Amino acid sequence: MLRDGGPPPHPRDYISRHTTDFRKTHRKFRRHPGSGLRGRPAGCLGGPELGGARVADPGPDPAAAMGKRQHQKDKMYITCAEYTHFYGGKKPDLPQANFRRLPFDHCRNIVPWIKKYGTHPSSGEKLDAKSLIKLNFTKNNEGKYHCPVLFTVFTNNSHIVAIKSTGNVYAYEAVEQLNIKTKNFKDLLTDEPFSRQDILTLQDPTNLDKFNVANFYHVKNNLRVLDPDEEKARQDPAYYLKNTNAETRETLQELYKDFKGDEILAATMRAPEKKKVDKLNAAHYSTGKVSASFTSTAMVPETTHEAAAIDDDIVRYRFVKKKGYVRLHTSKGDLNLELHCDMTPRTCENFIKLCRKNYYNGTIFHRSIRNFVIQGGDPTGTGTGGESYWGKPFRDEFRPNLSHTGRGILSMANSGPNCNKSQFFITFRSCAYLDKKHTVFGRVVGGFDTLTALENVESDPKTDRPKEEIRIESATVFVDPYEEADAQVAQEREKTRLEEEAPKVKAGSAPSKSESSGPRAYRQGVGKYISPEVTKRAAEEEPSTSAAIAVKKKPSRGFGDFSSW
């Protein structure tokens, strides 16, 4: 048979055990004399020649003893049920989706619960405050709960118990070694006696089902107790402000007066205003709100398709067809720059707007490398500052026909893709490997002597900072294509507006014209538009028409003489 508490026996143990039993049984039957049948024990019914009538215990059945049916249920393998229940097999896991661990310091808010409901929060049974036990936790120098005997810090994997009579909390290892095994049931701190039933388990990592919050009564029934302080704090925002000075109180009063939280919340919940779509900014695709509202219950239903609105900047950039021209006045001379506004409109607009804003006035070229580039545009002069005209980085504008080829190429400096701000650089020679990494948006068309003078200024080899300060004194914008583009956009919008209003004006003036040329009414009722003169004239001509009708011949129905053929 299988042995308890150990591994399953090897199959050969079954065979040897069964063979030994068979041999013992066989020898037993051979040793019984006085029987007419060999192998039958004495005391059984004899044959007919003996005439025996004495009945005795027949003994074990030889067929059963010899293994015919005795071992028919023995298997040379272990079933799944045996492996699971008797040999430490894998147990079914707890549903992890609904498992929520209960912390070991979980009894902090039990008193308000009992006052309100009077039941056990985990089981729903009746419970009163007298049945509660005050637990005495011990903290270390770091403020963490630990065992006062072993000084082990309590974690989610610690086996924690408490003594019911004293309320002291220990690690289970301490109670097991010092109380249970030694059968010395006295508190380890106070030496107060207790019984085995007084050991309460606060956390057992081997029995997590007991501490699954998802199965608790108050969680299943959605019962909750609010702290009185929380209720008061909800009603009065200044509840926790116990001691405040006069200045703080005045500030809070002004804040409450100017508080517009509800208005802001209402603004966020309000549906976004529809952007006006006209001939210029109408896209060739729709907004997609019809299909989205059809499949979504959170959107307001839409039944008509509307064209999506293109950004105003994209509309403006369609009308930018010219180059821009800017002059930088530096401490070494002037640099005349041509900007590719027609190919990189956003980058050029950023540069022109910053120049008009006097953003570059007084800034320095903080980096200069001979036979490479000179870089500037940072108001802080460190190479890490600067902001774009819109206050946030904007995307790159790479064009295949714009390359860092030649001397005097104007390009944007950045800290990565789509991180353009205000810094720029001018090349001293071709740097084609910078293509598709930095946006080329212009070139130097005048002042190459100044560019040479800038290149000849010595720089610190470690920091590449010019030893002599090179400053941008001011910037002058000669040609700004964006002003002309804005004027053209406004003109086109006005033209479109007039075209849309023209049919309305015609439709409004049409009714007055029809009223003036409408039919004249001569009387009331049926026939009010018929003139009396027409009626009188028709009455005079009536006899002649009747005579004409009388003279009219009846058409013949015969074939005739076919003379008309």
Coordinates of C-alpha atoms in Angstrom, one line a residue:
M1 CA 0.0 0.0 0.0
L2 CA 1.0 3.6 -0.4
R3 CA 2.9 5.1 2.6
D4 CA 1.6 8.3 4.3
G5 CA 3.8 11.3 4.5
G6 CA 6.3 10.2 1.9
P7 CA 6.8 9.9 -1.9
P8 CA 4.8 7.2 -3.8
P9 CA 6.5 3.8 -3.9
H10 CA 8.3 2.5 -6.9
P11 CA 6.4 0.1 -9.2
R12 CA 8.9 -2.7 -8.4
D13 CA 7.9 -2.4 -4.7
Y14 CA 4.3 -3.5 -5.7
I15 CA 5.6 -6.5 -7.7
S16 CA 8.0 -7.8 -4.9
R17 CA 5.3 -7.3 -2.3
H18 CA 2.6 -9.1 -4.3
T19 CA 5.0 -12.0 -5.1
T20 CA 5.9 -12.5 -1.4
D21 CA 2.3 -12.6 -0.3
F22 CA 1.5 -15.3 -3.0
R23 CA 4.4 -17.5 -1.9
K24 CA 3.4 -17.3 1.8
T25 CA -0.2 -18.3 1.0
H26 CA 0.9 -21.2 -1.2
R27 CA 3.1 -22.7 1.6
K28 CA 0.2 -22.3 4.1
F29 CA -2.2 -24.5 2.1
R30 CA 0.4 -27.2 1.5
R31 CA 1.1 -27.6 5.3
H32 CA -2.5 -28.6 6.3
P33 CA -2.8 -32.5 6.5
G34 CA -5.9 -34.5 6.9
S35 CA -7.7 -33.2 3.9
G36 CA -8.9 -35.2 1.0
L37 CA -8.2 -32.4 -1.3
R38 CA -4.7 -31.1 -1.6
G39 CA -4.5 -27.6 -0.7
R40 CA -7.9 -27.6 1.3
P41 CA -7.4 -26.8 5.0
A42 CA -8.5 -29.2 7.7
G43 CA -11.9 -28.7 9.2
C44 CA -13.7 -28.1 5.9
L45 CA -16.3 -30.3 4.4
G46 CA -14.8 -33.6 3.3
G47 CA -15.5 -35.6 0.3
P48 CA -18.4 -38.0 -0.2
E49 CA -16.3 -41.0 1.0
L50 CA -15.9 -39.5 4.4
G51 CA -19.5 -38.7 4.9
G52 CA -18.6 -35.7 6.9
A53 CA -21.3 -33.5 8.2
R54 CA -19.3 -31.2 10.5
V55 CA -19.4 -27.6 9.4
A56 CA -16.4 -25.4 10.2
D57 CA -14.9 -22.1 9.2
P58 CA -13.9 -22.5 5.6
G59 CA -11.0 -20.0 5.9
P60 CA -9.8 -17.7 3.1
D61 CA -10.7 -18.3 -0.4
P62 CA -7.6 -19.6 -2.2
A63 CA -8.5 -17.9 -5.4
A64 CA -8.9 -14.5 -3.6
A65 CA -5.8 -15.1 -1.5
M66 CA -3.8 -16.0 -4.6
G67 CA -4.5 -12.6 -6.1
K68 CA -7.3 -13.1 -8.5
R69 CA -9.4 -10.2 -7.2
Q70 CA -7.5 -8.8 -4.2
H71 CA -5.3 -6.5 -6.3
Q72 CA -7.6 -5.7 -9.1
K73 CA -7.8 -2.0 -8.0
D74 CA -4.0 -1.6 -7.6
K75 CA -2.6 0.6 -10.3
M76 CA 1.0 1.0 -11.4
Y77 CA 0.5 4.8 -11.5
I78 CA -0.9 7.6 -9.4
T79 CA -4.2 9.3 -10.4
C80 CA -4.6 13.1 -10.6
A81 CA -7.0 13.1 -7.6
E82 CA -4.4 11.2 -5.5
Y83 CA -1.6 13.5 -6.6
T84 CA -3.7 16.6 -5.8
H85 CA -5.2 15.6 -2.4
F86 CA -2.5 13.2 -0.9
Y87 CA 0.8 14.2 -2.3
G88 CA 1.0 18.0 -2.2
G89 CA -0.2 18.6 -5.7
K90 CA -1.0 22.1 -7.2
K91 CA -4.1 23.6 -5.6
P92 CA -6.4 25.8 -7.6
D93 CA -5.3 29.5 -7.4
L94 CA -7.4 32.2 -6.0
P95 CA -9.0 34.6 -8.6
Q96 CA -6.3 37.3 -8.8
A97 CA -8.6 39.7 -10.5
N98 CA -10.9 40.0 -7.3
F99 CA -8.1 39.6 -4.7
R100 CA -7.4 42.6 -2.5
R101 CA -5.0 42.1 0.4
L102 CA -6.2 43.3 3.9
P103 CA -3.4 45.2 5.7
F104 CA -2.5 44.0 9.1
D105 CA -3.3 47.3 10.8
H106 CA -6.9 47.2 9.5
C107 CA -8.8 47.9 12.7
R108 CA -8.3 51.7 12.7
N109 CA -11.8 52.8 11.7
I110 CA -13.8 49.9 13.3
V111 CA -15.3 52.1 16.1
P112 CA -17.3 54.4 13.8
W113 CA -18.5 51.4 11.8
I114 CA -19.8 49.6 14.9
K115 CA -21.6 52.8 16.1
K116 CA -23.3 53.1 12.8
Y117 CA -24.1 49.5 11.7
G118 CA -23.3 47.3 14.8
T119 CA -22.1 44.4 12.7
H120 CA -18.8 42.7 11.8
P121 CA -17.5 44.4 8.6
S122 CA -16.1 41.1 7.2
S123 CA -18.9 38.6 8.1
G124 CA -21.9 40.8 8.8
E125 CA -22.6 39.2 12.2
K126 CA -23.6 41.3 15.2
L127 CA -20.8 43.0 17.0
D128 CA -20.5 45.5 19.9
A129 CA -17.7 47.7 21.0
K130 CA -17.1 45.6 24.1
S131 CA -15.9 42.7 22.0
L132 CA -13.0 44.7 20.6
I133 CA -9.5 44.0 21.7
K134 CA -7.0 46.9 21.8
L135 CA -3.8 45.8 20.0
N136 CA -0.4 47.1 21.1
F137 CA 2.0 47.5 18.1
T138 CA 5.6 48.2 18.6
K139 CA 7.6 50.6 16.3
N140 CA 11.3 50.8 15.6
N141 CA 13.4 53.9 15.2
E142 CA 12.3 54.3 11.6
G143 CA 8.6 54.3 12.6
K144 CA 7.9 50.8 11.2
Y145 CA 5.9 48.1 12.9
H146 CA 8.1 45.2 14.1
C147 CA 8.1 42.3 16.5
P148 CA 9.3 43.4 20.0
V149 CA 11.0 40.0 20.5
L150 CA 12.7 39.2 17.2
F151 CA 12.8 42.8 16.0
T152 CA 11.7 41.8 12.5
V153 CA 9.9 44.4 10.5
F154 CA 6.3 43.5 9.6
T155 CA 5.6 43.2 5.9
N156 CA 2.9 41.8 3.7
N157 CA 4.6 38.4 3.9
S158 CA 5.0 38.3 7.7
H159 CA 3.0 35.9 9.8
I160 CA 1.6 38.1 12.6
V161 CA -0.3 37.1 15.7
A162 CA -1.6 38.8 18.8
I163 CA -2.4 37.7 22.3
K164 CA -6.0 38.2 23.2
S165 CA -5.5 38.7 26.9
T166 CA -2.8 41.4 26.6
G167 CA -3.2 42.7 23.1
N168 CA 0.5 42.5 22.4
V169 CA 1.5 41.8 18.7
Y170 CA 4.3 39.4 17.9
A171 CA 5.7 37.5 14.9
Y172 CA 4.4 34.0 14.8
E173 CA 7.9 32.6 14.9
A174 CA 8.5 34.1 18.3
V175 CA 5.3 32.7 19.8
E176 CA 5.8 29.3 18.1
Q177 CA 9.4 28.9 19.4
L178 CA 9.0 30.4 22.9
N179 CA 5.4 29.6 23.8
I180 CA 3.9 26.7 21.7
K181 CA 6.9 24.4 21.5
T182 CA 7.9 24.9 25.1
K183 CA 4.3 24.8 26.3
N184 CA 5.0 28.0 28.3
F185 CA 1.8 30.0 27.6
K186 CA 2.9 33.3 29.2
D187 CA 3.1 36.6 27.4
L188 CA 6.6 37.4 26.2
L189 CA 6.5 41.0 27.5
T190 CA 4.2 41.0 30.5
D191 CA 4.5 37.3 31.6
E192 CA 0.7 37.1 31.8
P193 CA -0.7 33.6 31.3
F194 CA -2.9 32.8 28.3
S195 CA -4.3 29.8 26.6
R196 CA -3.7 28.4 23.1
Q197 CA -7.1 29.8 22.0
D198 CA -6.0 33.3 22.9
I199 CA -3.5 33.4 20.0
L200 CA -5.2 35.5 17.2
T201 CA -3.9 35.6 13.7
L202 CA -3.7 39.1 12.2
Q203 CA -1.9 38.1 9.0
D204 CA -1.1 34.7 7.5
P205 CA 0.6 34.6 4.1
T206 CA -0.3 30.9 3.7
N207 CA -4.0 31.6 4.1
L208 CA -4.8 34.6 1.9
D209 CA -8.4 33.7 1.3
K210 CA -9.2 34.7 4.8
F211 CA -7.8 38.2 4.3
N212 CA -9.3 38.9 0.8
V213 CA -11.1 42.2 1.1
A214 CA -13.2 41.5 -2.0
N215 CA -15.1 38.8 0.0
F216 CA -15.9 41.0 2.9
Y217 CA -19.5 41.9 3.9
H218 CA -19.1 45.7 3.7
V219 CA -17.4 45.5 0.3
K220 CA -20.0 43.2 -1.3
N221 CA -22.9 45.4 0.1
N222 CA -21.1 48.7 -0.7
L223 CA -21.3 50.0 2.9
R224 CA -19.1 52.8 4.0
V225 CA -18.5 55.0 7.0
L226 CA -17.2 58.5 6.5
D227 CA -14.9 60.0 9.1
P228 CA -16.5 62.9 10.9
D229 CA -13.5 65.1 10.2
E230 CA -13.9 64.3 6.5
E231 CA -17.6 65.3 6.5
K232 CA -16.8 68.6 8.2
A233 CA -13.9 69.2 5.8
R234 CA -16.2 68.7 2.9
Q235 CA -18.6 71.3 4.3
D236 CA -15.9 73.7 5.3
P237 CA -12.7 73.9 3.2
A238 CA -10.9 75.7 6.1
Y239 CA -11.6 73.0 8.6
Y240 CA -8.0 71.9 8.9
L241 CA -6.7 75.5 9.1
K242 CA -6.7 75.7 12.9
N243 CA -4.3 78.6 13.4
T244 CA -4.1 81.2 10.7
N245 CA -2.9 84.7 10.8
A246 CA -4.9 87.7 9.6
E247 CA -3.1 87.9 6.2
T248 CA -4.0 84.2 5.5
R249 CA -7.6 84.8 6.4
E250 CA -7.8 87.9 4.2
T251 CA -6.2 85.9 1.3
L252 CA -8.7 83.1 1.7
Q253 CA -11.6 85.5 1.8
E254 CA -10.5 87.1 -1.5
L255 CA -10.0 83.7 -3.0
Y256 CA -13.5 82.6 -2.1
K257 CA -14.9 85.8 -3.6
D258 CA -13.0 85.3 -6.9
F259 CA -13.4 81.6 -7.0
K260 CA -14.8 80.5 -10.4
G261 CA -14.4 76.8 -10.1
D262 CA -18.0 76.0 -11.1
E263 CA -17.8 78.3 -14.2
I264 CA -14.5 76.6 -15.2
L265 CA -16.1 73.2 -14.8
A266 CA -19.1 74.2 -16.8
A267 CA -16.8 75.5 -19.5
T268 CA -15.0 72.2 -19.7
M269 CA -18.4 70.3 -20.0
R270 CA -19.7 72.7 -22.6
A271 CA -19.6 71.4 -26.1
P272 CA -16.8 72.9 -28.2
E273 CA -17.8 75.7 -30.5
K274 CA -17.9 74.9 -34.1
K275 CA -15.3 76.6 -36.1
K276 CA -16.7 78.7 -39.0
V277 CA -15.9 77.1 -42.3
D278 CA -15.7 79.1 -45.5
K279 CA -14.4 78.7 -49.0
L280 CA -10.8 79.2 -47.9
N281 CA -10.4 76.9 -44.9
A282 CA -12.9 74.1 -45.9
A283 CA -11.1 70.7 -46.2
H284 CA -11.9 68.1 -48.7
Y285 CA -12.9 65.7 -45.9
S286 CA -15.6 65.9 -43.2
T287 CA -15.3 66.3 -39.5
G288 CA -16.4 62.6 -39.0
K289 CA -18.9 63.6 -36.3
V290 CA -21.8 61.8 -38.1
S291 CA -20.2 58.4 -37.9
A292 CA -18.7 59.1 -34.5
S293 CA -22.0 60.1 -33.0
F294 CA -23.7 57.1 -34.6
T295 CA -21.5 54.7 -32.8
S296 CA -20.9 56.6 -29.5
T297 CA -23.5 57.4 -26.8
A298 CA -21.3 60.1 -25.3
M299 CA -21.6 62.5 -28.3
V300 CA -24.4 64.6 -29.4
P301 CA -26.1 63.0 -32.5
E302 CA -25.1 64.6 -35.8
T303 CA -27.1 64.0 -39.0
T304 CA -25.4 66.3 -41.5
H305 CA -21.9 66.1 -42.9
E306 CA -19.8 69.2 -42.5
A307 CA -16.4 69.9 -44.0
A308 CA -13.5 70.0 -41.5
A309 CA -11.8 73.4 -40.9
I310 CA -8.1 73.7 -41.9
D311 CA -5.9 75.6 -39.5
D312 CA -5.6 79.3 -40.1
D313 CA -1.8 79.2 -40.4
I314 CA -2.0 76.7 -43.2
V315 CA -4.5 78.9 -45.0
R316 CA -2.2 81.9 -44.6
Y317 CA 0.9 80.0 -45.8
R318 CA -0.9 79.2 -49.1
F319 CA -0.7 82.9 -49.9
V320 CA 3.0 83.3 -49.0
K321 CA 4.8 83.3 -52.4
K322 CA 7.7 85.7 -51.8
K323 CA 11.1 85.6 -50.0
G324 CA 11.7 87.5 -46.8
Y325 CA 14.7 89.8 -46.2
V326 CA 16.2 90.7 -42.8
R327 CA 19.4 92.5 -41.9
L328 CA 21.3 91.7 -38.6
H329 CA 23.4 94.5 -37.2
T330 CA 26.3 92.8 -35.3
S331 CA 29.3 94.3 -33.6
K332 CA 31.4 93.1 -36.5
G333 CA 29.2 94.5 -39.3
D334 CA 25.9 93.8 -41.0
L335 CA 24.6 90.5 -42.4
N336 CA 21.9 90.5 -45.1
L337 CA 19.7 87.4 -44.9
E338 CA 17.3 86.0 -47.5
L339 CA 14.5 83.8 -45.9
H340 CA 12.8 81.0 -47.8
C341 CA 9.3 82.0 -46.6
D342 CA 7.6 80.2 -49.5
M343 CA 9.2 76.8 -48.6
T344 CA 9.6 76.9 -44.8
P345 CA 6.8 79.3 -43.8
R346 CA 6.5 78.6 -40.1
T347 CA 10.2 78.7 -39.4
C348 CA 10.6 82.0 -41.3
E349 CA 7.6 83.5 -39.6
N350 CA 9.1 82.6 -36.2
F351 CA 12.4 84.3 -37.1
I352 CA 10.7 87.5 -38.6
K353 CA 8.3 87.8 -35.7
L354 CA 11.1 87.6 -33.2
C355 CA 13.1 90.2 -35.1
R356 CA 10.1 92.5 -35.1
K357 CA 9.7 91.9 -31.4
N358 CA 13.3 92.9 -30.8
Y359 CA 13.9 89.5 -29.3
Y360 CA 17.5 89.2 -30.7
N361 CA 18.6 92.7 -29.7
G362 CA 21.5 92.5 -27.3
T363 CA 22.0 88.8 -27.7
I364 CA 25.4 87.3 -28.4
F365 CA 26.8 84.5 -30.5
H366 CA 27.6 82.0 -27.8
R367 CA 29.3 79.4 -30.0
S368 CA 31.7 79.7 -32.9
I369 CA 33.7 76.9 -34.5
R370 CA 36.0 77.8 -37.4
N371 CA 35.3 76.0 -40.6
F372 CA 32.0 74.9 -39.2
V373 CA 29.3 77.2 -37.8
I374 CA 28.5 80.2 -35.6
Q375 CA 25.5 79.9 -33.4
G376 CA 23.3 82.5 -31.6
G377 CA 19.8 83.5 -30.7
D378 CA 19.8 82.6 -27.0
P379 CA 18.9 85.6 -24.7
T380 CA 20.6 83.8 -21.8
G381 CA 23.8 83.4 -23.7
T382 CA 24.3 79.8 -22.4
G383 CA 23.0 77.8 -25.4
T384 CA 20.2 76.2 -23.4
G385 CA 17.6 79.0 -23.4
G386 CA 15.3 80.7 -25.8
E387 CA 11.6 80.5 -26.7
S388 CA 9.8 80.5 -30.0
Y389 CA 7.4 83.3 -30.9
W390 CA 4.4 81.1 -29.9
G391 CA 6.0 80.1 -26.6
K392 CA 6.4 76.4 -27.5
P393 CA 8.6 74.4 -29.8
F394 CA 7.4 73.9 -33.4
R395 CA 8.0 71.1 -35.9
D396 CA 10.8 70.8 -38.4
E397 CA 10.3 71.8 -42.1
F398 CA 12.7 69.7 -44.2
R399 CA 12.7 70.3 -48.0
P400 CA 14.7 68.2 -50.5
N401 CA 15.9 71.3 -52.4
L402 CA 17.2 73.0 -49.2
S403 CA 20.6 71.7 -48.1
H404 CA 23.5 72.8 -45.9
T405 CA 25.6 73.3 -49.0
G406 CA 27.8 76.3 -49.3
R407 CA 28.9 79.1 -47.1
G408 CA 26.4 81.3 -45.3
I409 CA 23.5 78.8 -44.9
L410 CA 21.0 79.9 -42.2
S411 CA 19.5 77.0 -40.2
M412 CA 17.7 76.3 -37.0
A413 CA 19.5 74.9 -33.9
N414 CA 17.5 72.4 -31.9
S415 CA 17.8 69.8 -29.1
G416 CA 16.1 67.1 -31.1
P417 CA 13.4 66.5 -33.7
N418 CA 10.6 69.1 -33.7
C419 CA 12.2 71.1 -30.9
N420 CA 12.8 74.4 -32.8
K421 CA 12.7 77.6 -30.6
S422 CA 14.8 80.7 -31.2
Q423 CA 18.4 79.6 -31.7
F424 CA 19.9 79.6 -35.2
F425 CA 23.3 79.1 -36.8
I426 CA 25.2 80.2 -39.9
T427 CA 27.6 77.8 -41.7
F428 CA 31.1 78.7 -42.6
R429 CA 31.3 75.8 -45.1
S430 CA 29.2 73.0 -46.5
C431 CA 27.7 70.7 -43.8
A432 CA 25.5 68.3 -45.8
Y433 CA 25.4 65.8 -43.0
L434 CA 23.2 68.2 -41.1
D435 CA 20.4 67.8 -43.7
K436 CA 17.1 66.4 -42.2
K437 CA 18.4 67.2 -38.8
H438 CA 18.2 71.0 -38.8
T439 CA 15.7 73.1 -40.8
V440 CA 17.4 75.3 -43.5
F441 CA 15.3 78.5 -43.8
G442 CA 17.6 81.1 -45.3
R443 CA 21.0 82.1 -46.5
V444 CA 23.4 85.1 -46.4
V445 CA 23.2 87.2 -49.5
G446 CA 25.2 90.2 -48.3
G447 CA 27.9 90.9 -45.8
F448 CA 30.3 88.0 -46.4
D449 CA 33.2 90.2 -45.1
T450 CA 31.3 90.4 -41.8
L451 CA 30.9 86.6 -41.8
T452 CA 34.6 86.2 -42.4
A453 CA 35.3 88.6 -39.5
L454 CA 33.0 86.5 -37.3
E455 CA 34.9 83.4 -38.2
N456 CA 38.3 84.9 -37.4
V457 CA 37.4 85.6 -33.8
E458 CA 39.2 83.1 -31.6
S459 CA 37.2 80.7 -29.4
D460 CA 37.9 78.7 -26.3
P461 CA 38.7 75.2 -27.6
K462 CA 37.0 73.6 -24.6
T463 CA 33.7 75.5 -24.7
D464 CA 33.7 76.9 -28.3
R465 CA 32.7 80.2 -26.8
P466 CA 34.2 83.3 -28.6
K467 CA 36.9 85.0 -26.5
E468 CA 35.7 88.3 -27.9
E469 CA 32.0 89.0 -27.4
I470 CA 30.1 89.1 -30.7
R471 CA 26.8 90.9 -30.1
I472 CA 23.6 91.3 -32.3
E473 CA 22.8 94.9 -31.8
S474 CA 19.5 95.0 -33.7
A475 CA 17.6 93.5 -36.6
T476 CA 15.8 95.2 -39.5
V477 CA 13.0 93.5 -41.4
F478 CA 12.8 94.7 -45.0
V479 CA 10.3 92.3 -46.6
D480 CA 7.6 90.6 -44.6
P481 CA 5.5 88.3 -46.9
Y482 CA 3.2 87.4 -44.0
E483 CA 1.7 90.9 -43.9
E484 CA 0.8 90.6 -47.6
A485 CA -0.6 87.1 -47.0
D486 CA -2.8 88.3 -44.2
A487 CA -4.1 91.1 -46.3
Q488 CA -4.9 88.7 -49.2
V489 CA -6.7 86.3 -46.8
A490 CA -8.8 89.1 -45.5
Q491 CA -9.6 90.3 -49.0
E492 CA -10.6 86.8 -50.1
R493 CA -12.8 86.3 -47.0
E494 CA -14.5 89.6 -47.7
K495 CA -15.0 88.6 -51.4
T496 CA -16.5 85.3 -50.3
R497 CA -18.8 87.0 -47.9
L498 CA -20.1 89.3 -50.5
E499 CA -20.7 86.4 -52.9
E500 CA -22.7 84.6 -50.2
E501 CA -24.8 87.6 -49.4
A502 CA -25.6 88.5 -53.0
P503 CA -28.3 85.8 -53.5
K504 CA -29.8 86.7 -50.1
V505 CA -30.1 90.4 -51.2
K506 CA -31.8 89.3 -54.5
A507 CA -34.1 87.0 -52.7
G508 CA -35.1 89.8 -50.3
S509 CA -35.8 92.2 -53.1
A510 CA -37.8 89.7 -55.3
P511 CA -41.0 89.7 -53.3
S512 CA -41.5 93.5 -53.5
K513 CA -41.2 93.4 -57.3
S514 CA -43.7 90.6 -57.7
E515 CA -46.1 92.4 -55.5
S516 CA -46.0 95.5 -57.7
S517 CA -46.5 93.5 -60.9
G518 CA -49.0 91.1 -59.4
P519 CA -52.6 90.6 -60.9
R520 CA -55.3 93.2 -60.1
A521 CA -58.2 92.1 -58.0
Y522 CA -61.6 93.5 -59.3
R523 CA -63.9 91.9 -56.6
Q524 CA -63.9 89.5 -53.7
G525 CA -64.5 85.7 -53.9
V526 CA -64.2 83.4 -56.9
G527 CA -63.2 85.1 -60.1
K528 CA -61.9 88.2 -58.4
Y529 CA -59.0 88.6 -61.0
I530 CA -61.4 88.5 -64.1
S531 CA -62.0 91.9 -65.6
P532 CA -65.7 92.9 -66.1
E533 CA -64.9 94.2 -69.6
V534 CA -63.6 90.7 -70.6
T535 CA -66.8 89.2 -69.4
K536 CA -68.9 91.7 -71.3
R537 CA -67.0 91.1 -74.5
A538 CA -67.3 87.4 -74.2
A539 CA -71.1 87.7 -73.8
E540 CA -71.4 89.8 -77.1
E541 CA -69.4 87.3 -79.1
E542 CA -71.3 84.2 -77.9
P543 CA -73.9 84.0 -80.8
S544 CA -71.4 84.0 -83.6
T545 CA -69.4 81.2 -82.0
S546 CA -72.6 79.1 -81.7
A547 CA -73.4 79.6 -85.4
A548 CA -70.0 78.5 -86.3
I549 CA -70.4 75.4 -84.3
A550 CA -73.7 74.7 -86.1
V551 CA -72.2 75.0 -89.6
K552 CA -69.4 72.6 -88.8
K553 CA -69.6 69.4 -90.9
K554 CA -69.7 66.0 -89.5
P555 CA -66.6 64.0 -90.6
S556 CA -67.5 61.1 -92.9
R557 CA -66.5 57.6 -91.7
G558 CA -66.3 56.0 -95.2
F559 CA -63.2 55.3 -97.3
G560 CA -64.1 57.9 -100.0
D561 CA -62.6 57.9 -103.4
F562 CA -58.9 58.0 -102.3
S563 CA -58.4 61.2 -104.1
S564 CA -56.4 62.6 -101.3
W565 CA -53.8 59.9 -101.6

